[in-house]
C-alpha cells in the first residue's frame, strides 16, 4: 500500500469513525436507535446530517423589558415575570448553530462534491468506472473547478439555510456585514502575504528535513500533494482561468469563512468557550481543507482568520484575507509555469 493510499484511508477513517462516535454519544443521550450509528459508519455524508437535522432545533427569545434569555416553551419572562402574547414571542424566536451543524454542513457539501465527481466520470467513462481506480488527475482543470463551483454554492446554500430557516436568525448574526473601515482592508493586505510565506516555509522545512534524514515518506507526501494541487490548476492561458480565479479568490473563501469562522466558531465558542472554539474550528477546517503537509499551515491560517473575525466582529476581513492568500498562491503558480 502506497503512502498516498495510507493517507486517504486514514483521512476517511477519521471522518467515518469520528462522526460515528459523535452520533453514538448523542444517540445514548437521547435514547435513539443505534441504526443511526451504523449508518454513519457506512456513509457519514448522508446519515450524520439527516440524524442531527431531524432533531428539532433549540430556540430562545429575549425579553424586550429586561433583555434576558428565555426558552421557546414559555410566554412569560423567567426573570422579570412579564407576560407576552404568543405571536410576539414567535416573532422574537431564534437560535444559534450547534457544533453538529458545522460537521453536518461539511459532510453534506462533501457528498455533493463526491456526487459531481462520480457523475463526471460516469458520463465520460461509464464502462470503466468500476474497472479502474478513479484518479483526480484524470479530470481536466475545467471539470475539477466546475465541481468546486457546484460544491461551493451548495455549501453557501446549506449555511444560509441553517442560519435563516433552521434557527430563524439573520446573516449579521455571524458577522456577515460590512461597515467600511481602513482596518478591515489593511489587516488582510498585511496578513495575507505573511500567511502565504509561512505556508511555503513550513512545506520547504519539511522538504529539507526529509532530505537531511532520508525520510522518503515525507518527500513522497510532498510530491503527491503537489501533484494534487497541480491537477487543479490550469496553464496560464487556459480558457478555464476565469472560472478558477472566481472560485478560488471569491466563491470558496466566502463559503469557507461563512462555515468555519461564522457558523463554526460561533457554535464551538458557545458550547466550549472562546479558546476551545478557536481550536476546534481550526482543527475541523484543517482536516477538511488541508493534506498532511498542509495541515499545520491550514490550522494556523484558521486560527489567525478566527482571531481576525473575533476582533473585528465581521467576516469580511477574514473573507478578504482568505481570497488574497488564494490569489497569491494562484499568481505564484502562474509565474512558475
Short mmCIF file of C-alpha atoms in Angstrom, two decimals:
data_model
loop_
_atom_site.label_atom_id
_atom_site.label_comp_id
_atom_site.label_asym_id
_atom_site.label_seq_id
_atom_site.Cartn_x
_atom_site.Cartn_y
_atom_site.Cartn_z
CA UNK A 1 0.00 0.00 0.00
CA UNK A 2 1.44 3.38 -1.04
CA UNK A 3 1.73 6.38 1.28
CA UNK A 4 -1.00 8.10 -0.73
CA UNK A 5 -3.39 5.22 -0.15
CA UNK A 6 -2.49 5.15 3.54
CA UNK A 7 -3.19 8.89 3.79
CA UNK A 8 -6.57 8.64 2.04
CA UNK A 9 -7.56 5.61 4.13
CA UNK A 10 -6.54 7.39 7.36
CA UNK A 11 -8.47 10.54 6.43
CA UNK A 12 -11.60 8.58 5.60
CA UNK A 13 -11.22 6.56 8.81
CA UNK A 14 -11.02 9.76 10.88
CA UNK A 15 -14.17 11.13 9.24
CA UNK A 16 -16.14 7.87 9.46
CA UNK A 17 -15.12 6.88 12.99
CA UNK A 18 -15.21 10.42 14.38
CA UNK A 19 -18.67 11.19 13.04
CA UNK A 20 -19.96 7.78 14.17
CA UNK A 21 -18.69 8.36 17.73
CA UNK A 22 -20.32 11.80 17.66
CA UNK A 23 -23.66 10.23 16.67
CA UNK A 24 -23.22 7.40 19.21
CA UNK A 25 -22.77 9.90 22.06
CA UNK A 26 -25.92 11.74 21.06
CA UNK A 27 -27.87 8.52 20.47
CA UNK A 28 -27.11 7.31 24.01
CA UNK A 29 -28.12 10.68 25.48
CA UNK A 30 -31.41 10.81 23.58
CA UNK A 31 -32.06 7.04 23.78
CA UNK A 32 -32.33 6.79 19.99
CA UNK A 33 -31.80 3.75 17.76
CA UNK A 34 -28.25 2.52 17.13
CA UNK A 35 -29.24 2.25 13.47
CA UNK A 36 -28.01 5.84 13.06
CA UNK A 37 -24.56 4.89 14.35
CA UNK A 38 -24.28 2.01 11.87
CA UNK A 39 -25.46 4.23 9.02
CA UNK A 40 -22.97 6.94 9.95
CA UNK A 41 -20.09 4.43 9.97
CA UNK A 42 -21.02 3.34 6.44
CA UNK A 43 -21.96 6.73 4.95
CA UNK A 44 -21.39 9.71 7.28
CA UNK A 45 -22.02 12.27 4.48
CA UNK A 46 -25.71 11.29 4.46
CA UNK A 47 -26.56 9.81 7.86
CA UNK A 48 -24.81 12.40 10.06
CA UNK A 49 -26.70 15.42 8.60
CA UNK A 50 -30.02 13.53 8.49
CA UNK A 51 -29.70 12.40 12.11
CA UNK A 52 -28.97 15.83 13.58
CA UNK A 53 -31.21 17.87 11.30
CA UNK A 54 -34.23 15.69 12.05
CA UNK A 55 -33.94 16.80 15.68
CA UNK A 56 -35.85 19.99 16.36
CA UNK A 57 -33.52 22.91 17.00
CA UNK A 58 -33.46 24.74 20.32
CA UNK A 59 -34.88 28.26 20.05
CA UNK A 60 -34.85 31.16 22.51
CA UNK A 61 -36.27 34.66 22.75
CA UNK A 62 -35.10 37.76 24.55
CA UNK A 63 -37.43 39.70 26.81
CA UNK A 64 -37.80 43.27 25.45
CA UNK A 65 -38.08 44.55 29.02
CA UNK A 66 -35.04 43.02 30.73
CA UNK A 67 -33.17 41.65 27.65
CA UNK A 68 -32.75 38.25 29.29
CA UNK A 69 -32.87 34.90 27.51
CA UNK A 70 -35.91 32.60 27.73
CA UNK A 71 -36.74 29.16 26.25
CA UNK A 72 -39.22 28.91 23.38
CA UNK A 73 -41.72 26.96 25.51
CA UNK A 74 -42.63 29.97 27.69
CA UNK A 75 -44.63 33.13 27.03
CA UNK A 76 -43.59 34.78 30.25
CA UNK A 77 -40.10 36.02 31.08
CA UNK A 78 -38.49 33.88 33.76
CA UNK A 79 -36.55 36.87 35.08
CA UNK A 80 -38.93 39.83 35.22
CA UNK A 81 -42.22 37.86 35.04
CA UNK A 82 -43.55 39.94 32.15
CA UNK A 83 -46.14 38.08 30.04
CA UNK A 84 -46.26 38.44 26.25
CA UNK A 85 -48.63 37.32 23.53
CA UNK A 86 -47.76 34.11 21.72
CA UNK A 87 -47.45 35.98 18.41
CA UNK A 88 -44.96 38.43 19.90
CA UNK A 89 -42.86 35.61 21.31
CA UNK A 90 -42.94 33.80 17.94
CA UNK A 91 -41.56 36.88 16.20
CA UNK A 92 -38.64 37.04 18.62
CA UNK A 93 -37.71 33.36 18.44
CA UNK A 94 -34.26 32.47 17.11
CA UNK A 95 -31.45 30.05 17.83
CA UNK A 96 -27.72 29.54 17.40
CA UNK A 97 -25.92 26.89 15.33
CA UNK A 98 -24.63 23.85 17.17
CA UNK A 99 -21.25 22.13 16.61
CA UNK A 100 -23.14 19.31 14.91
CA UNK A 101 -24.37 21.79 12.28
CA UNK A 102 -20.78 22.59 11.25
CA UNK A 103 -19.98 18.91 10.76
CA UNK A 104 -23.31 18.23 9.04
CA UNK A 105 -22.84 21.07 6.54
CA UNK A 106 -19.25 19.98 5.84
CA UNK A 107 -20.28 16.37 5.21
CA UNK A 108 -23.31 17.33 3.12
CA UNK A 109 -21.14 19.58 0.92
CA UNK A 110 -18.61 16.73 0.66
CA UNK A 111 -21.43 14.47 -0.53
CA UNK A 112 -22.33 16.99 -3.26
CA UNK A 113 -18.66 17.21 -4.26
CA UNK A 114 -18.34 13.43 -4.44
CA UNK A 115 -21.60 13.06 -6.37
CA UNK A 116 -20.45 15.57 -9.01
CA UNK A 117 -17.05 13.87 -9.14
CA UNK A 118 -18.55 10.45 -9.87
CA UNK A 119 -21.15 11.91 -12.23
CA UNK A 120 -18.45 13.36 -14.49
CA UNK A 121 -16.60 10.05 -14.55
CA UNK A 122 -19.86 8.23 -15.25
CA UNK A 123 -20.57 10.47 -18.22
CA UNK A 124 -17.02 10.22 -19.56
CA UNK A 125 -16.01 6.64 -18.74
CA UNK A 126 -19.15 4.83 -17.71
CA UNK A 127 -17.94 1.39 -18.79
CA UNK A 128 -14.60 1.70 -16.99
CA UNK A 129 -15.91 3.34 -13.83
CA UNK A 130 -15.86 0.15 -11.76
CA UNK A 131 -12.97 -1.49 -13.56
CA UNK A 132 -10.35 1.16 -12.87
CA UNK A 133 -9.44 3.31 -9.88
CA UNK A 134 -10.71 6.86 -10.16
CA UNK A 135 -7.85 9.36 -10.29
CA UNK A 136 -8.40 13.06 -9.75
CA UNK A 137 -5.61 13.88 -12.21
CA UNK A 138 -7.68 12.29 -14.99
CA UNK A 139 -10.06 15.25 -14.91
CA UNK A 140 -9.33 18.50 -16.69
CA UNK A 141 -8.99 21.73 -14.67
CA UNK A 142 -12.28 23.00 -16.08
CA UNK A 143 -14.07 19.83 -14.89
CA UNK A 144 -12.42 20.00 -11.46
CA UNK A 145 -13.29 23.66 -10.95
CA UNK A 146 -16.84 23.12 -12.17
CA UNK A 147 -17.17 20.58 -9.36
CA UNK A 148 -15.69 23.12 -6.93
CA UNK A 149 -18.14 25.75 -8.20
CA UNK A 150 -21.15 23.50 -7.56
CA UNK A 151 -19.84 22.33 -4.17
CA UNK A 152 -19.10 25.89 -3.01
CA UNK A 153 -22.59 27.06 -3.99
CA UNK A 154 -24.10 24.07 -2.18
CA UNK A 155 -22.01 24.91 0.89
CA UNK A 156 -23.18 28.53 0.89
CA UNK A 157 -26.82 27.50 0.47
CA UNK A 158 -26.55 24.98 3.33
CA UNK A 159 -25.00 27.63 5.60
CA UNK A 160 -27.66 30.23 4.82
CA UNK A 161 -30.44 27.65 5.16
CA UNK A 162 -29.10 26.60 8.57
CA UNK A 163 -28.99 30.18 9.84
CA UNK A 164 -32.24 31.54 8.41
CA UNK A 165 -34.55 28.51 8.12
CA UNK A 166 -33.38 26.25 10.94
CA UNK A 167 -32.54 28.90 13.55
CA UNK A 168 -34.62 31.85 12.26
CA UNK A 169 -31.60 34.11 12.51
CA UNK A 170 -30.16 36.84 10.34
CA UNK A 171 -26.90 36.80 8.44
CA UNK A 172 -25.49 39.61 10.56
CA UNK A 173 -25.65 37.16 13.46
CA UNK A 174 -22.46 35.55 12.11
CA UNK A 175 -20.83 38.88 11.25
CA UNK A 176 -21.79 38.91 7.59
CA UNK A 177 -21.97 42.67 7.41
CA UNK A 178 -19.63 45.33 6.09
CA UNK A 179 -19.00 48.67 7.73
CA UNK A 180 -16.18 50.36 5.89
CA UNK A 181 -13.04 50.98 7.90
CA UNK A 182 -9.41 51.07 6.88
CA UNK A 183 -8.63 48.32 9.38
CA UNK A 184 -10.89 45.86 7.57
CA UNK A 185 -8.85 46.42 4.40
CA UNK A 186 -5.37 46.99 5.87
CA UNK A 187 -5.28 43.91 8.07
CA UNK A 188 -5.99 41.43 5.23
CA UNK A 189 -3.42 43.15 2.98
CA UNK A 190 -0.76 42.72 5.68
CA UNK A 191 -1.75 39.25 6.88
CA UNK A 192 -2.26 37.50 3.53
CA UNK A 193 1.39 37.63 2.35
CA UNK A 194 2.63 36.63 5.79
CA UNK A 195 0.31 33.62 5.92
CA UNK A 196 1.32 32.54 2.42
CA UNK A 197 5.03 32.86 3.27
CA UNK A 198 4.50 30.88 6.47
CA UNK A 199 2.82 28.09 4.49
CA UNK A 200 5.68 27.97 1.99
CA UNK A 201 8.23 27.99 4.83
CA UNK A 202 6.57 25.01 6.53
CA UNK A 203 6.47 22.99 3.30
CA UNK A 204 10.09 23.90 2.50
CA UNK A 205 11.21 22.98 6.03
CA UNK A 206 9.50 19.59 5.85
CA UNK A 207 11.14 19.01 2.47
CA UNK A 208 14.58 19.86 3.89
CA UNK A 209 14.03 17.56 6.88
CA UNK A 210 13.07 14.70 4.55
CA UNK A 211 16.26 15.22 2.55
CA UNK A 212 18.54 15.52 5.58
CA UNK A 213 17.09 12.50 7.33
CA UNK A 214 16.39 10.46 4.16
CA UNK A 215 12.74 10.04 5.14
CA UNK A 216 11.23 9.04 1.82
CA UNK A 217 7.68 9.10 3.18
CA UNK A 218 7.74 12.86 3.71
CA UNK A 219 9.18 13.53 0.27
CA UNK A 220 6.59 11.26 -1.34
CA UNK A 221 3.82 13.07 0.51
CA UNK A 222 5.10 16.46 -0.62
CA UNK A 223 5.32 15.32 -4.24
CA UNK A 224 1.89 13.69 -4.13
CA UNK A 225 0.18 16.72 -2.58
CA UNK A 226 1.95 18.99 -5.05
CA UNK A 227 0.67 16.75 -7.86
CA UNK A 228 -2.86 17.00 -6.49
CA UNK A 229 -2.62 20.80 -6.41
CA UNK A 230 -1.13 20.94 -9.91
CA UNK A 231 -4.00 18.85 -11.24
CA UNK A 232 -6.39 21.55 -10.04
CA UNK A 233 -4.52 24.46 -11.63
CA UNK A 234 -4.59 25.15 -15.39
CA UNK A 235 -1.98 26.64 -17.68
CA UNK A 236 -1.59 30.41 -17.90
CA UNK A 237 -3.75 30.94 -20.96
CA UNK A 238 -6.21 28.13 -20.33
CA UNK A 239 -9.84 29.02 -21.04
CA UNK A 240 -10.84 27.89 -17.54
CA UNK A 241 -8.66 30.53 -15.84
CA UNK A 242 -11.59 32.92 -15.30
CA UNK A 243 -13.58 30.13 -13.62
CA UNK A 244 -10.58 29.17 -11.49
CA UNK A 245 -9.96 32.75 -10.39
CA UNK A 246 -13.61 33.33 -9.49
CA UNK A 247 -13.97 30.13 -7.47
CA UNK A 248 -10.55 30.30 -5.77
CA UNK A 249 -10.45 34.01 -4.98
CA UNK A 250 -14.12 34.87 -4.43
CA UNK A 251 -16.54 31.96 -4.01
CA UNK A 252 -14.57 29.39 -2.00
CA UNK A 253 -13.16 31.93 0.52
CA UNK A 254 -16.67 33.25 1.08
CA UNK A 255 -18.09 29.74 1.58
CA UNK A 256 -15.33 28.50 3.90
CA UNK A 257 -15.30 31.64 6.04
CA UNK A 258 -19.07 31.60 6.49
CA UNK A 259 -18.94 27.95 7.56
CA UNK A 260 -15.77 27.64 9.64
CA UNK A 261 -15.46 31.15 11.05
CA UNK A 262 -19.06 32.39 11.10
CA UNK A 263 -21.00 29.27 11.99
CA UNK A 264 -18.09 27.12 13.23
CA UNK A 265 -16.51 29.50 15.70
CA UNK A 266 -19.91 30.71 16.93
CA UNK A 267 -21.09 27.14 17.55
CA UNK A 268 -17.95 25.84 19.24
CA UNK A 269 -17.37 29.00 21.29
CA UNK A 270 -20.93 29.00 22.68
CA UNK A 271 -20.55 25.36 23.70
CA UNK A 272 -16.92 25.18 24.86
CA UNK A 273 -15.69 28.77 25.27
CA UNK A 274 -13.64 31.22 23.21
CA UNK A 275 -10.25 29.44 23.20
CA UNK A 276 -11.68 25.96 22.63
CA UNK A 277 -13.92 27.38 19.90
CA UNK A 278 -10.88 28.67 18.02
CA UNK A 279 -9.00 25.35 18.35
CA UNK A 280 -11.92 23.07 17.46
CA UNK A 281 -12.94 25.20 14.50
CA UNK A 282 -9.35 25.35 13.23
CA UNK A 283 -8.90 21.59 13.59
CA UNK A 284 -12.08 20.88 11.64
CA UNK A 285 -11.01 23.33 8.94
CA UNK A 286 -7.55 21.75 8.65
CA UNK A 287 -8.99 18.23 8.44
CA UNK A 288 -11.43 19.11 5.66
CA UNK A 289 -9.21 21.62 3.85
CA UNK A 290 -5.57 20.56 4.08
CA UNK A 291 -3.49 17.47 3.48
CA UNK A 292 -0.80 16.07 5.75
CA UNK A 293 1.88 18.56 4.73
CA UNK A 294 -0.59 21.46 4.58
CA UNK A 295 -2.23 20.58 7.90
CA UNK A 296 -0.13 22.95 10.04
CA UNK A 297 -0.40 25.92 7.61
CA UNK A 298 -4.16 25.33 7.31
CA UNK A 299 -4.55 25.16 11.09
CA UNK A 300 -2.52 28.34 11.65
CA UNK A 301 -4.45 30.15 8.93
CA UNK A 302 -7.74 29.13 10.55
CA UNK A 303 -6.59 30.40 13.96
CA UNK A 304 -5.48 33.75 12.51
CA UNK A 305 -8.69 34.13 10.49
CA UNK A 306 -10.79 33.36 13.56
CA UNK A 307 -8.92 35.91 15.68
CA UNK A 308 -9.39 38.45 12.89
CA UNK A 309 -13.12 37.66 12.83
CA UNK A 310 -13.35 37.85 16.62
CA UNK A 311 -11.61 41.23 16.97
CA UNK A 312 -13.31 42.95 14.00
CA UNK A 313 -16.77 41.41 14.65
CA UNK A 314 -17.09 40.96 10.90
CA UNK A 315 -16.49 38.12 8.45
CA UNK A 316 -15.44 40.50 5.69
CA UNK A 317 -11.74 40.83 6.76
CA UNK A 318 -11.43 37.05 7.03
CA UNK A 319 -13.01 36.57 3.61
CA UNK A 320 -10.68 39.16 2.06
CA UNK A 321 -7.64 37.58 3.73
CA UNK A 322 -8.61 34.12 2.51
CA UNK A 323 -9.16 35.42 -1.01
CA UNK A 324 -5.83 37.26 -1.06
CA UNK A 325 -3.92 34.17 0.13
CA UNK A 326 -5.51 32.13 -2.67
CA UNK A 327 -4.78 34.91 -5.17
CA UNK A 328 -1.09 34.98 -4.19
CA UNK A 329 -0.87 31.18 -4.47
CA UNK A 330 -2.51 31.28 -7.89
CA UNK A 331 -0.20 34.09 -9.06
CA UNK A 332 2.88 32.16 -7.90
CA UNK A 333 1.68 29.07 -9.77
CA UNK A 334 1.13 31.06 -12.98
CA UNK A 335 4.56 32.66 -12.63
CA UNK A 336 6.25 29.28 -12.20
CA UNK A 337 4.50 27.85 -15.24
#
